[in-house]
Coordinates of C-alpha atoms in Angstrom, one line a residue:
Chain Y
M273 CA 8.7 37.5 31.8
A274 CA 7.9 35.6 28.7
D275 CA 9.2 38.2 26.8
E276 CA 12.1 38.2 28.6
A277 CA 12.8 34.2 28.2
A278 CA 12.0 35.1 24.7
G279 CA 14.7 37.3 24.2
V280 CA 17.0 35.3 26.5
A281 CA 16.2 32.6 23.9
V282 CA 16.9 34.9 21.0
L283 CA 20.2 35.9 22.2
A284 CA 21.5 32.6 23.0
E285 CA 20.5 31.8 19.4
A286 CA 22.0 34.7 18.0
E287 CA 25.1 33.8 19.8
C288 CA 25.0 30.1 18.7
L289 CA 24.6 31.5 15.2
A290 CA 27.6 33.8 15.6
L291 CA 29.7 31.3 16.9
A292 CA 28.4 28.9 14.2
R293 CA 29.5 31.1 11.2
R294 CA 33.4 30.9 13.0
G295 CA 33.2 27.2 12.5
D296 CA 32.2 26.3 16.2
A297 CA 31.1 22.7 16.4
A298 CA 29.2 22.8 19.9
A299 CA 27.1 26.2 18.7
R300 CA 26.4 24.2 15.6
E301 CA 25.3 21.2 17.7
R302 CA 23.4 23.3 19.7
L303 CA 21.6 24.9 16.7
Y304 CA 21.0 21.0 15.4
V305 CA 19.5 19.6 18.4
S306 CA 17.4 22.6 19.3
T307 CA 15.7 22.3 15.7
V308 CA 15.9 19.0 14.8
R309 CA 12.7 17.4 16.5
V310 CA 10.6 19.8 14.9
L311 CA 11.9 19.6 11.3
L312 CA 11.8 15.9 11.0
R313 CA 8.5 16.4 11.7
H314 CA 8.0 18.8 9.0
A315 CA 10.1 16.9 6.6
R316 CA 7.3 13.6 7.5
V317 CA 4.2 14.9 6.2
L318 CA 6.4 17.0 3.5
L319 CA 7.5 13.2 2.4
R320 CA 6.1 9.9 2.6
D321 CA 9.3 8.1 2.9
P322 CA 10.6 8.1 6.1
A323 CA 14.1 7.3 5.1
E324 CA 13.7 10.1 2.8
A325 CA 12.1 12.8 5.1
E326 CA 15.3 12.0 7.2
D327 CA 17.5 12.7 4.3
L328 CA 15.6 15.7 3.4
V329 CA 16.4 16.6 7.1
Q330 CA 20.4 15.8 6.4
D331 CA 20.6 18.1 3.3
A332 CA 18.7 21.2 4.8
F333 CA 21.0 21.3 7.9
A334 CA 24.3 20.9 5.3
A335 CA 22.9 23.3 3.3
A336 CA 22.0 25.6 6.3
F337 CA 25.3 25.2 7.8
G338 CA 27.3 25.6 4.5
S339 CA 25.4 28.9 3.8
L340 CA 25.3 30.3 7.5
G341 CA 27.0 33.6 6.3
R342 CA 24.2 34.3 3.9
F343 CA 21.3 34.2 6.9
R344 CA 20.7 37.7 8.1
G345 CA 19.0 36.7 11.2
D346 CA 16.3 38.5 10.2
A347 CA 13.5 35.1 11.4
S348 CA 14.3 32.5 13.3
F349 CA 16.8 29.8 12.5
L350 CA 14.2 27.4 12.3
A351 CA 12.0 29.0 9.9
Y352 CA 15.3 29.5 7.6
L353 CA 15.6 25.7 7.9
R354 CA 12.2 25.4 7.2
G355 CA 12.5 27.4 4.1
I356 CA 15.6 25.8 2.9
M357 CA 13.8 22.3 3.5
L358 CA 10.7 23.3 1.8
N359 CA 12.7 24.3 -1.3
L360 CA 14.6 21.2 -1.4
A361 CA 11.4 19.1 -0.9
R362 CA 9.7 21.1 -3.9
R363 CA 12.9 20.0 -5.9
R364 CA 12.4 16.6 -5.1
W365 CA 8.8 16.4 -5.8
R366 CA 10.0 17.6 -9.1
T367 CA 11.7 15.0 -9.8
A368 CA 9.7 12.3 -8.1
T369 CA 6.7 13.5 -10.6
R370 CA 9.3 13.1 -13.6
T371 CA 10.6 9.6 -12.6
R372 CA 7.6 8.3 -10.6
T373 CA 7.0 4.9 -11.6
A374 CA 3.5 2.9 -11.2
M375 CA 5.0 0.8 -8.4
A376 CA 3.4 1.3 -5.3
T377 CA 4.5 1.1 -2.0
H378 CA 3.9 -2.4 -1.2
R379 CA 3.6 -3.2 2.6
L380 CA 1.9 -6.7 3.7
I381 CA 1.9 -6.8 7.3
A382 CA 2.0 -10.2 8.4
L383 CA -0.9 -10.8 11.2
A384 CA 0.7 -12.7 14.1
A385 CA -2.0 -14.2 16.3
A386 CA -0.9 -12.5 18.9
D387 CA -1.7 -9.2 17.2
R388 CA -5.0 -10.1 16.2
D389 CA -7.5 -8.1 17.8
A390 CA -11.6 -7.0 17.2
R391 CA -10.0 -4.2 15.0
M392 CA -8.9 -5.7 12.0
V393 CA -10.8 -3.9 9.5
E394 CA -10.5 -0.8 11.1
R395 CA -6.8 -1.2 11.3
I396 CA -6.7 -2.2 7.7
D397 CA -8.8 0.7 6.6
A398 CA -7.0 3.4 8.3
D399 CA -3.7 2.0 6.7
R400 CA -5.6 2.5 3.1
E401 CA -6.8 6.0 4.1
V402 CA -3.3 6.9 5.1
H403 CA -2.0 5.0 1.7
A404 CA -4.9 6.6 -0.1
L405 CA -4.3 10.1 1.2
W406 CA -0.7 9.9 0.6
T407 CA -1.1 9.1 -3.0
A408 CA -4.0 11.8 -3.3
V409 CA -0.9 14.1 -1.9
E410 CA 1.6 12.9 -4.2
G411 CA -0.6 13.4 -7.4
L412 CA -0.9 16.8 -6.7
R413 CA 0.7 19.7 -8.3
P414 CA 3.6 21.0 -6.6
K415 CA 1.8 24.3 -5.9
L416 CA -1.2 22.8 -4.4
R417 CA 0.5 20.0 -2.7
E418 CA 2.7 22.7 -0.6
A419 CA -0.6 25.1 0.0
F420 CA -1.9 21.7 1.2
V421 CA 0.6 20.5 3.1
L422 CA 1.7 23.8 5.3
L423 CA -2.3 25.0 5.9
C424 CA -3.8 21.3 6.1
V425 CA -1.4 18.7 7.2
E426 CA 1.2 21.1 9.2
R427 CA -1.8 23.3 10.2
L428 CA 0.4 26.1 10.5
S429 CA -1.0 29.9 10.5
G430 CA -2.0 31.7 7.5
P431 CA 0.8 34.3 7.4
E432 CA 3.5 31.7 8.6
A433 CA 2.8 29.4 5.9
A434 CA 2.7 32.5 3.5
R435 CA 6.0 33.6 4.8
L436 CA 7.7 30.0 4.3
A437 CA 5.9 29.5 0.8
G438 CA 7.0 33.1 -0.4
E439 CA 3.1 33.5 -1.4
R440 CA 0.3 36.1 -0.3
I441 CA -2.1 34.3 1.8
D442 CA -5.4 34.3 -0.2
V443 CA -3.4 32.7 -2.6
L444 CA -2.0 29.9 -0.5
R445 CA -5.9 29.5 1.2
V446 CA -7.4 29.2 -2.0
R447 CA -4.9 26.7 -3.3
A448 CA -5.0 24.5 -0.2
T449 CA -8.6 24.7 -0.4
R450 CA -8.7 23.5 -4.2
A451 CA -6.0 20.9 -3.2
K452 CA -8.5 19.5 -0.7
Q453 CA -11.0 19.1 -3.0
I454 CA -8.9 17.3 -5.5
V455 CA -7.6 15.0 -2.4
L456 CA -11.3 14.5 -1.4
A457 CA -12.1 13.1 -4.7
N458 CA -9.2 10.9 -5.1
L459 CA -10.1 9.6 -1.6
R460 CA -13.6 8.8 -3.0
G461 CA -12.3 7.5 -6.2
A462 CA -9.8 5.4 -4.0
L463 CA -11.9 4.2 -1.2
G464 CA -15.2 4.5 -2.4
E465 CA -18.2 7.0 -0.9
E466 CA -18.2 6.8 3.1
T467 CA -21.6 5.2 4.1
A468 CA -23.5 4.7 7.4
Chain V
M255 CA -20.7 17.8 -2.3
W256 CA -18.7 15.7 0.1
T257 CA -20.2 14.0 3.6
D258 CA -19.2 14.6 6.5
R259 CA -18.0 11.3 7.0
E260 CA -15.4 11.8 3.7
I261 CA -14.4 15.1 5.5
E262 CA -13.7 12.8 8.9
R263 CA -12.0 10.4 6.8
L264 CA -9.5 13.1 5.2
D265 CA -9.1 14.4 9.0
R266 CA -8.5 10.8 10.6
A267 CA -6.1 10.1 7.4
I268 CA -4.1 13.8 8.3
E269 CA -4.2 12.7 11.9
R270 CA -2.5 9.7 11.4
I271 CA 0.4 11.0 9.3
R272 CA 1.1 13.6 12.0
S273 CA 1.0 11.4 14.9
D274 CA 3.1 8.9 12.7
A275 CA 5.7 12.0 12.0
A276 CA 5.5 13.0 15.6
S277 CA 6.3 9.8 16.8
I278 CA 9.9 9.3 15.0
P279 CA 13.0 9.8 17.0
A280 CA 15.1 12.6 16.0
P281 CA 18.7 11.7 15.1
P282 CA 21.3 12.7 17.6
W283 CA 24.0 15.3 16.3
G284 CA 26.6 12.6 16.0
G285 CA 24.8 10.8 13.4
F286 CA 24.4 13.9 11.6
A287 CA 27.9 14.6 11.8
D288 CA 28.9 10.8 11.0
V289 CA 26.6 11.4 7.7
E290 CA 27.9 14.4 6.3
A291 CA 32.0 13.2 6.8
R292 CA 30.6 10.0 4.7
R293 CA 29.0 11.9 2.4
R294 CA 31.9 14.3 1.9
R295 CA 34.0 10.9 1.5
R296 CA 31.5 9.7 -0.9
R297 CA 31.1 12.3 -3.1
R298 CA 35.2 12.6 -3.5
A299 CA 35.6 9.1 -4.0
A300 CA 32.3 9.7 -6.7
T301 CA 34.4 12.3 -8.3
V302 CA 37.1 9.9 -8.5
R303 CA 35.4 7.1 -9.9
A304 CA 33.8 9.1 -12.4
T305 CA 37.2 10.7 -13.8
A306 CA 38.5 7.2 -14.0
G307 CA 35.8 5.9 -15.9
L308 CA 35.6 8.7 -18.6
L309 CA 39.2 8.4 -19.3
A310 CA 38.7 4.5 -19.2
A311 CA 36.1 5.0 -21.5
A312 CA 38.1 7.3 -23.8
C313 CA 41.4 4.5 -24.0
L314 CA 38.6 2.0 -25.0
A315 CA 37.2 4.0 -27.9
V316 CA 40.5 4.7 -28.8
I317 CA 41.9 1.5 -28.9
A318 CA 38.5 -0.5 -30.8
W319 CA 38.7 2.2 -33.1
A320 CA 42.1 1.3 -33.9
V321 CA 41.6 -2.5 -33.7
V322 CA 38.1 -3.5 -34.9
P323 CA 37.6 -3.5 -38.3
A324 CA 34.7 -1.6 -39.7
G325 CA 31.3 -3.6 -40.5
V326 CA 31.4 -5.8 -37.1
S327 CA 28.6 -4.6 -34.9
G328 CA 27.8 -5.9 -31.0
D329 CA 24.4 -7.8 -30.6
G330 CA 21.7 -5.8 -32.0
D331 CA 20.6 -3.2 -29.0
G332 CA 24.0 -2.1 -28.1
T333 CA 23.6 -2.4 -23.7
A334 CA 26.3 -3.5 -21.7
R335 CA 24.9 -7.0 -19.5
S336 CA 26.6 -9.5 -18.0
T337 CA 23.5 -12.5 -18.9
P338 CA 22.3 -13.3 -22.5
V339 CA 19.2 -12.2 -23.8
A340 CA 16.6 -14.8 -24.7
T341 CA 15.0 -13.9 -27.9
A342 CA 13.3 -16.2 -30.7
P343 CA 16.2 -17.0 -33.6
T344 CA 14.3 -15.1 -35.7
P345 CA 10.8 -13.3 -35.6
G346 CA 8.0 -14.8 -36.6
A347 CA 9.6 -18.2 -36.6
A348 CA 6.8 -21.1 -36.0
E349 CA 9.4 -22.8 -32.9
P350 CA 9.6 -20.7 -29.6
D351 CA 12.9 -20.4 -27.3
R352 CA 13.1 -22.8 -24.9
R353 CA 15.8 -21.6 -22.0
G354 CA 16.6 -24.9 -20.4
P355 CA 17.8 -28.0 -22.4
D356 CA 14.8 -30.2 -22.0
P357 CA 11.3 -29.5 -21.1
G358 CA 11.6 -30.0 -17.2
G359 CA 15.2 -27.9 -17.5
D360 CA 15.9 -24.8 -16.1
V361 CA 17.9 -21.8 -16.4
G362 CA 18.9 -21.7 -12.8
A363 CA 17.1 -21.2 -9.4
G364 CA 14.6 -23.8 -10.6
V365 CA 13.2 -21.8 -13.3
S366 CA 12.2 -22.6 -16.9
Y367 CA 10.8 -20.5 -19.6
V368 CA 9.9 -20.8 -23.2
A369 CA 9.7 -17.2 -25.4
E370 CA 7.1 -17.0 -28.2
P371 CA 8.9 -15.8 -31.3
G372 CA 8.9 -12.1 -31.3
A373 CA 9.4 -11.9 -27.5
V374 CA 12.5 -10.4 -25.9
V375 CA 13.3 -11.7 -22.0
R376 CA 16.1 -10.7 -20.4
E377 CA 17.8 -12.9 -17.6
M378 CA 19.2 -10.1 -15.2
S379 CA 20.0 -12.8 -12.7
E380 CA 19.3 -16.5 -12.0
R381 CA 16.1 -14.9 -10.2
I382 CA 15.0 -11.3 -12.0
F383 CA 14.1 -11.5 -15.5
V384 CA 12.5 -8.9 -17.8
V385 CA 10.1 -9.3 -19.9
E386 CA 10.8 -6.5 -22.7
I387 CA 8.0 -7.6 -25.3
G388 CA 6.3 -10.6 -26.3
T389 CA 4.4 -13.5 -24.5
V390 CA 6.9 -15.7 -22.5
W391 CA 5.9 -18.7 -20.8
F392 CA 6.9 -19.6 -17.1
A393 CA 7.7 -22.2 -14.7
V394 CA 9.0 -21.7 -11.2
E395 CA 10.1 -24.5 -9.0
P396 CA 8.5 -23.8 -5.1
G397 CA 10.6 -23.7 -2.3
G398 CA 13.6 -22.1 -4.2
G399 CA 12.9 -18.5 -3.0
E400 CA 11.3 -15.5 -4.5
V401 CA 11.4 -14.8 -8.7
R402 CA 10.9 -11.4 -10.1
V403 CA 9.7 -11.1 -13.5
R404 CA 9.4 -7.2 -14.6
T405 CA 7.8 -6.1 -17.6
P406 CA 7.5 -2.1 -18.4
D407 CA 4.4 -1.5 -16.1
R408 CA 4.2 -4.5 -13.2
E409 CA 6.6 -7.0 -11.4
I410 CA 5.6 -10.2 -10.9
V411 CA 6.4 -12.1 -7.5
V412 CA 6.8 -15.8 -7.5
H413 CA 7.4 -18.5 -5.0
G414 CA 6.6 -21.3 -7.4
T415 CA 3.8 -21.9 -10.1
V416 CA 3.6 -22.2 -13.7
F417 CA 2.4 -18.8 -15.2
A418 CA 2.7 -16.4 -18.5
V419 CA 3.3 -13.2 -19.1
S420 CA 2.3 -11.4 -22.0
V421 CA 3.5 -7.6 -23.1
R422 CA 2.2 -5.5 -26.2
D423 CA 3.8 -2.4 -27.0
G424 CA 5.8 -1.7 -23.6
A425 CA 4.1 -0.1 -20.9
R426 CA 1.5 1.7 -23.1
G427 CA 0.1 -1.6 -24.2
G428 CA 0.2 -3.1 -20.5
S429 CA 1.0 -6.8 -19.7
R430 CA -1.4 -9.5 -19.2
I431 CA -0.3 -12.3 -16.8
G432 CA -2.1 -15.9 -16.7
V433 CA -1.8 -18.6 -14.0
L434 CA -2.0 -22.0 -14.1
T435 CA -0.7 -23.2 -11.0
G436 CA 0.1 -21.6 -7.6
R437 CA -0.2 -18.1 -6.8
V438 CA 1.9 -14.9 -8.3
E439 CA 1.9 -11.1 -6.4
V440 CA 1.5 -8.7 -9.1
R441 CA 2.9 -5.0 -8.4
G442 CA 2.1 -1.7 -10.0
G443 CA 0.1 -0.9 -12.3
G444 CA -0.7 2.4 -10.1
G445 CA -2.0 0.7 -7.1
E446 CA -1.8 -1.9 -4.2
S447 CA -0.5 -5.8 -5.0
V448 CA -3.0 -8.0 -6.9
F449 CA -2.7 -12.0 -6.3
V450 CA -3.7 -13.9 -9.2
E451 CA -4.4 -17.2 -8.2
A452 CA -4.4 -20.5 -9.9
G453 CA -6.8 -20.8 -12.8
A454 CA -6.9 -16.6 -13.2
E455 CA -5.7 -14.0 -15.2
L456 CA -4.5 -10.3 -14.9
A457 CA -5.7 -8.4 -18.2
P458 CA -3.4 -5.3 -18.9
F459 CA -3.9 -2.4 -16.5
A460 CA -6.7 -4.3 -14.8
R461 CA -6.5 -4.2 -11.1
T462 CA -8.8 -7.4 -10.6
T463 CA -8.5 -10.8 -12.0
A464 CA -10.9 -12.8 -14.5
P465 CA -10.4 -16.5 -15.0
L466 CA -7.7 -17.8 -17.4
D467 CA -8.0 -17.7 -21.4
P468 CA -8.4 -21.7 -21.8
A469 CA -6.1 -21.2 -25.0
W470 CA -3.2 -20.1 -22.2
R471 CA -3.8 -22.7 -19.8
D472 CA -3.6 -25.6 -22.6
R473 CA -0.3 -23.7 -23.6
L474 CA 0.8 -24.0 -20.2
A475 CA -0.3 -27.3 -19.6
A476 CA 1.2 -28.3 -22.5
L477 CA 4.3 -26.3 -22.2
F478 CA 5.4 -27.8 -18.6
P479 CA 3.7 -31.0 -18.2
E480 CA 6.4 -32.5 -15.6
R481 CA 5.7 -29.4 -13.3
V482 CA 2.2 -29.6 -13.5
G483 CA 2.2 -33.1 -12.9
A484 CA 4.5 -32.8 -9.6
E485 CA 2.4 -30.1 -8.6
T486 CA -0.9 -32.3 -8.8
R487 CA 1.1 -35.3 -7.1
R488 CA 2.1 -32.8 -4.5
L489 CA -1.5 -31.9 -3.5
E490 CA -2.8 -35.2 -3.9
A491 CA -0.2 -36.6 -1.3
A492 CA -1.1 -33.8 1.2
A493 CA -4.1 -35.1 3.3
P494 CA -7.1 -35.7 0.7
G495 CA -10.8 -34.8 2.0
E496 CA -9.8 -31.9 4.5
P497 CA -11.2 -28.5 3.7
I498 CA -10.1 -25.7 2.7
V499 CA -10.9 -22.1 2.0
P500 CA -10.1 -20.0 -1.3
G501 CA -7.2 -18.0 -1.8
S502 CA -4.6 -20.7 -0.8
G503 CA -2.9 -20.9 -4.2
S504 CA -3.1 -24.2 -6.4
H505 CA -5.1 -27.0 -5.7
A506 CA -6.8 -30.4 -6.9
G507 CA -9.3 -30.1 -9.1
S508 CA -7.5 -27.0 -10.8
P509 CA -6.2 -27.0 -14.1
V510 CA -3.3 -28.7 -12.6
A511 CA -5.3 -32.1 -12.0
A512 CA -6.5 -32.0 -15.5
A513 CA -3.5 -31.2 -17.2
E514 CA -2.0 -34.4 -15.4
P515 CA 0.3 -35.9 -18.0
G516 CA -2.1 -38.9 -18.7
G517 CA -4.9 -36.5 -19.1
G518 CA -3.2 -34.4 -21.3
T519 CA -3.9 -30.8 -22.8
N520 CA -7.5 -32.1 -23.9
A521 CA -8.7 -32.8 -20.5
A522 CA -6.9 -29.4 -19.3
A523 CA -9.3 -27.9 -21.6
A524 CA -12.3 -29.8 -20.3
A525 CA -12.0 -29.0 -16.9
P526 CA -13.1 -26.2 -15.6
P527 CA -11.0 -23.4 -14.0
P528 CA -11.1 -23.1 -10.0
N529 CA -12.4 -19.7 -10.3
G530 CA -15.0 -20.8 -12.8
P531 CA -15.5 -19.5 -16.0
S532 CA -19.0 -18.4 -15.0
R533 CA -17.7 -16.7 -11.9
P534 CA -17.4 -13.1 -12.0
S535 CA -13.9 -11.4 -11.1
G536 CA -13.3 -10.8 -7.8
T537 CA -15.5 -13.6 -6.0
A538 CA -14.3 -16.2 -4.2
A539 CA -14.5 -19.9 -5.1
P540 CA -16.6 -22.6 -3.1
P541 CA -14.1 -24.4 -0.6
Q542 CA -12.6 -27.2 -2.3
H543 CA -11.2 -30.3 -0.4
L544 CA -7.6 -29.6 1.0
P545 CA -5.6 -29.8 3.8
A546 CA -7.1 -27.4 6.5
R547 CA -5.1 -24.3 7.5
P548 CA -4.6 -22.8 11.0
A549 CA -6.8 -20.0 12.0
A550 CA -3.7 -17.7 12.2
E551 CA -2.5 -18.4 8.5
R552 CA -6.2 -18.0 7.4
Y553 CA -6.6 -14.5 9.2
R554 CA -3.3 -13.9 7.3
A555 CA -4.8 -14.9 4.0
V556 CA -7.9 -12.3 5.0
E557 CA -5.8 -9.5 5.8
Q558 CA -3.7 -10.1 2.1
M559 CA -7.1 -10.3 0.5
M560 CA -8.2 -7.1 2.1
R561 CA -5.1 -5.2 1.5
A562 CA -5.1 -6.6 -2.3
G563 CA -8.7 -4.8 -2.3
N564 CA -10.1 -8.3 -2.6
A565 CA -12.8 -7.8 0.1
Q566 CA -15.4 -9.9 -1.6
A567 CA -12.7 -12.9 -1.3
A568 CA -11.8 -12.0 2.6
A569 CA -15.8 -12.0 3.3
E570 CA -15.9 -15.7 2.2
E571 CA -12.7 -16.5 3.7
L572 CA -14.2 -14.8 7.0
A573 CA -17.4 -16.7 6.7
T574 CA -16.0 -20.1 6.6
I575 CA -13.4 -19.6 9.3
A576 CA -17.0 -18.4 11.3
R577 CA -18.6 -21.4 9.9
S578 CA -16.3 -24.2 10.6
S579 CA -13.7 -22.9 13.5
E580 CA -14.4 -24.9 16.5
D581 CA -13.0 -22.4 18.8
D582 CA -15.4 -19.8 19.8
S583 CA -13.5 -17.3 20.1
E584 CA -12.1 -17.7 16.6
A585 CA -15.4 -18.0 15.0
G586 CA -16.7 -14.9 17.2
L587 CA -13.9 -12.7 16.0
A588 CA -14.2 -14.1 12.3
L589 CA -17.9 -12.8 12.7
M590 CA -17.6 -9.4 13.7
E591 CA -14.8 -8.8 11.2
L592 CA -17.1 -10.1 8.5
G593 CA -20.2 -7.8 9.7
R594 CA -17.6 -4.6 10.0
L595 CA -16.3 -5.8 6.4
C596 CA -19.6 -6.3 5.0
R597 CA -20.8 -2.8 6.6
R598 CA -17.7 -0.5 5.6
R599 CA -15.9 -2.1 2.9
L600 CA -18.6 -4.0 0.5
H601 CA -21.7 -1.3 1.9
D602 CA -24.0 -4.6 2.1
V603 CA -25.6 -3.4 5.3
G604 CA -28.5 -6.4 5.0
R605 CA -25.6 -8.8 5.5
A606 CA -24.1 -7.2 8.5
Y607 CA -27.1 -6.8 10.4
D608 CA -27.1 -10.9 9.6
V609 CA -23.9 -11.2 10.8
Y610 CA -24.2 -9.0 13.9
A611 CA -27.5 -10.7 14.6
E612 CA -25.6 -14.1 14.2
Y613 CA -22.7 -13.2 16.9
L614 CA -25.5 -12.3 19.4
R615 CA -27.7 -15.5 18.8
R616 CA -24.5 -18.0 18.9
F617 CA -22.2 -16.3 21.6
P618 CA -24.8 -15.3 24.5
T619 CA -21.9 -14.7 26.9
G620 CA -19.2 -13.4 24.3
P621 CA -16.9 -10.7 25.0
L622 CA -17.6 -8.7 21.4
R623 CA -21.7 -8.1 22.5
E624 CA -21.5 -4.8 23.2
D625 CA -19.6 -4.0 19.9
A626 CA -22.7 -6.3 17.9
R627 CA -25.5 -4.5 19.7
I628 CA -24.1 -1.1 18.9
A629 CA -23.7 -2.3 15.2
T630 CA -26.9 -3.5 14.7
C631 CA -28.4 -0.3 16.5
E632 CA -26.2 1.9 14.3
I633 CA -27.6 0.1 11.5
L634 CA -31.2 0.0 12.0
H635 CA -30.3 3.9 12.8
A636 CA -29.3 4.4 8.9
R637 CA -32.3 2.3 7.6
R638 CA -34.3 4.9 9.8
D639 CA -36.2 1.8 11.5
L640 CA -37.4 3.8 14.6
D641 CA -39.3 0.8 16.2
G642 CA -36.6 -1.8 15.4
E643 CA -34.0 1.0 16.5
K644 CA -36.0 1.5 19.8
A645 CA -36.1 -1.9 20.8
C646 CA -32.4 -2.3 20.1
L647 CA -31.3 0.6 21.9
R648 CA -33.5 -0.6 25.1
A649 CA -31.7 -4.0 24.3
Y650 CA -28.4 -2.6 24.7
V651 CA -29.4 -0.6 27.5
A652 CA -31.0 -3.5 29.5
E653 CA -28.0 -5.8 28.6
F654 CA -25.3 -3.2 29.3
P655 CA -26.3 -0.5 31.9
H656 CA -23.0 1.2 32.2
G657 CA -21.7 0.3 28.6
S658 CA -19.7 3.1 26.9
R659 CA -22.7 4.2 25.1
A660 CA -25.2 3.7 27.9
A661 CA -25.6 7.2 28.9
D662 CA -26.3 8.2 24.8
S663 CA -28.5 5.8 24.2
R664 CA -31.0 6.4 26.9
A665 CA -31.2 10.4 25.7
R666 CA -31.7 9.2 22.1
I667 CA -34.5 6.6 23.8
E668 CA -36.2 9.6 25.8
R669 CA -35.9 12.1 22.6
M670 CA -37.3 9.4 20.4
A671 CA -40.3 8.9 22.9
R672 CA -40.9 13.0 23.3
D673 CA -40.5 13.8 19.2
P674 CA -40.3 10.6 17.2
A675 CA -40.7 12.8 14.1
R676 CA -37.4 15.0 14.6
A677 CA -35.7 11.6 16.0
A678 CA -36.9 9.9 12.5
G679 CA -35.4 12.7 10.4
T680 CA -31.9 13.1 11.8
P681 CA -30.0 10.4 10.7
G682 CA -26.2 10.6 10.1
S683 CA -26.5 13.6 12.7
T684 CA -24.2 14.6 15.4
T685 CA -26.2 12.4 17.8
R686 CA -24.6 8.7 17.8
T687 CA -26.7 5.9 18.2
P688 CA -26.1 4.4 20.8

């Protein structure tokens, strides 16, 4: 039954793709609506800035719709989009590495009286942890970052991550482990050693 | 190599990133289509503009080549700009370049500055200045909005203060920022913002402040006596005699008061800076006599200090709130926050224990007693004080028989009674107290 449903879905996607290749706007919309949420979530773990992540998704769709003729349909449209987006993200990482300034994103949350609770330290610590993690991830070399994001943050399966990154599974796993060590060391440097 | 807690911390942060990523609403198809249409239009417009620009530049080059005689050059650095560059008249000259017609004058938006010989400062607008190299002394009137001063490696956000910036050798040499009155926010340097208070300075690449160099203090006070005097009068007019907590900007008793025109620069040199030269950097100043601030504002200050990484000052501020607040809930909250801060950030478990104990003593029916009890038991557990922990757990279970950790606590008490050696040997294990 499930296979049948999947088959129908695949067929629907294949039909949509065929129509979209011919320039059908409704078919493109269906493809967009069915994949954009997952893609955006993926983009948000690839890039720190939400606006940049949305931009990345926009670019990925624009590139995918612009090159539908080259899509052979071996994998799902979502996997195709993810591959495009990963390539675009790699390009952005490289650019960011070149032009990164020392300016850190500064986010000052004014604490209104109504928001005060007994967990300010935890809340601030959580923000610091996320900030430190992003800083550590952004400091990784692109290949390590890619492996860390796909396996540790996105938690994709080994084969799926390997297919997406175009690498062997074991290579990707080694890189993810190395990246994790670096991230942990940077977190310790930024936040100090966790004690009881 | 890594403790369980550090790996937990990493997992926590990853989970936060994942949940943040999942919480964003997906943009609708219409949005995508609109953006694509706009992008296409923008690309076309950009192509047209670039072509027109190239043509115009080529025309200008031809005209310039034909009209301007050889030997006439521009203003030195060849960059186009709409505002002048203020530099010393000649490098090495004795007199610095003062912007603003008189000592109190300004270049707009209430900003005055004096550039030392050899310094290069660009006025990008009335509110944005770029110090490329050298030492520049600034005075910014308060109440006129934000003024930004950029250096190759940092950005200084100012709301009204007297301060100085010194840049050596571009981004490589770093920039030093000293503040005489008020407070500035320094961004950059590879980390979060750092707030530099009155009487403090931030060395190149430093993340924590140090007392202001007396030579800088005297120089600033001598260059802007009117601004310093006005600040002193403003503070003196504000209700005197009421306490204020540290981190509130400029105040009487600081070099501001010392540099009153009557006192002259010698007085400025004689007066101790507010942070005190003997006090180590990053620690809070003792309470000063200044207008009291509402608790909400104090909490905001605490949060800002913590975000700026100044946990020690935040702890002192919380201690002040806990000590001086007439509102029991405010004081209780401040104590609990202080306890958490001491444990998690300052790693001062002894002080944290005292703070929680104080909460339990002061607030016999306080709403956060359960948290305080749990925290004290955890601290005793970490210290491997078995007797203390057992007593603490018993007190917790007696007071909160249906508390969130009551069942765990009872189990732990039983285990401790059954096998004390094993219970003592497993601090920080998966069994949590209580």
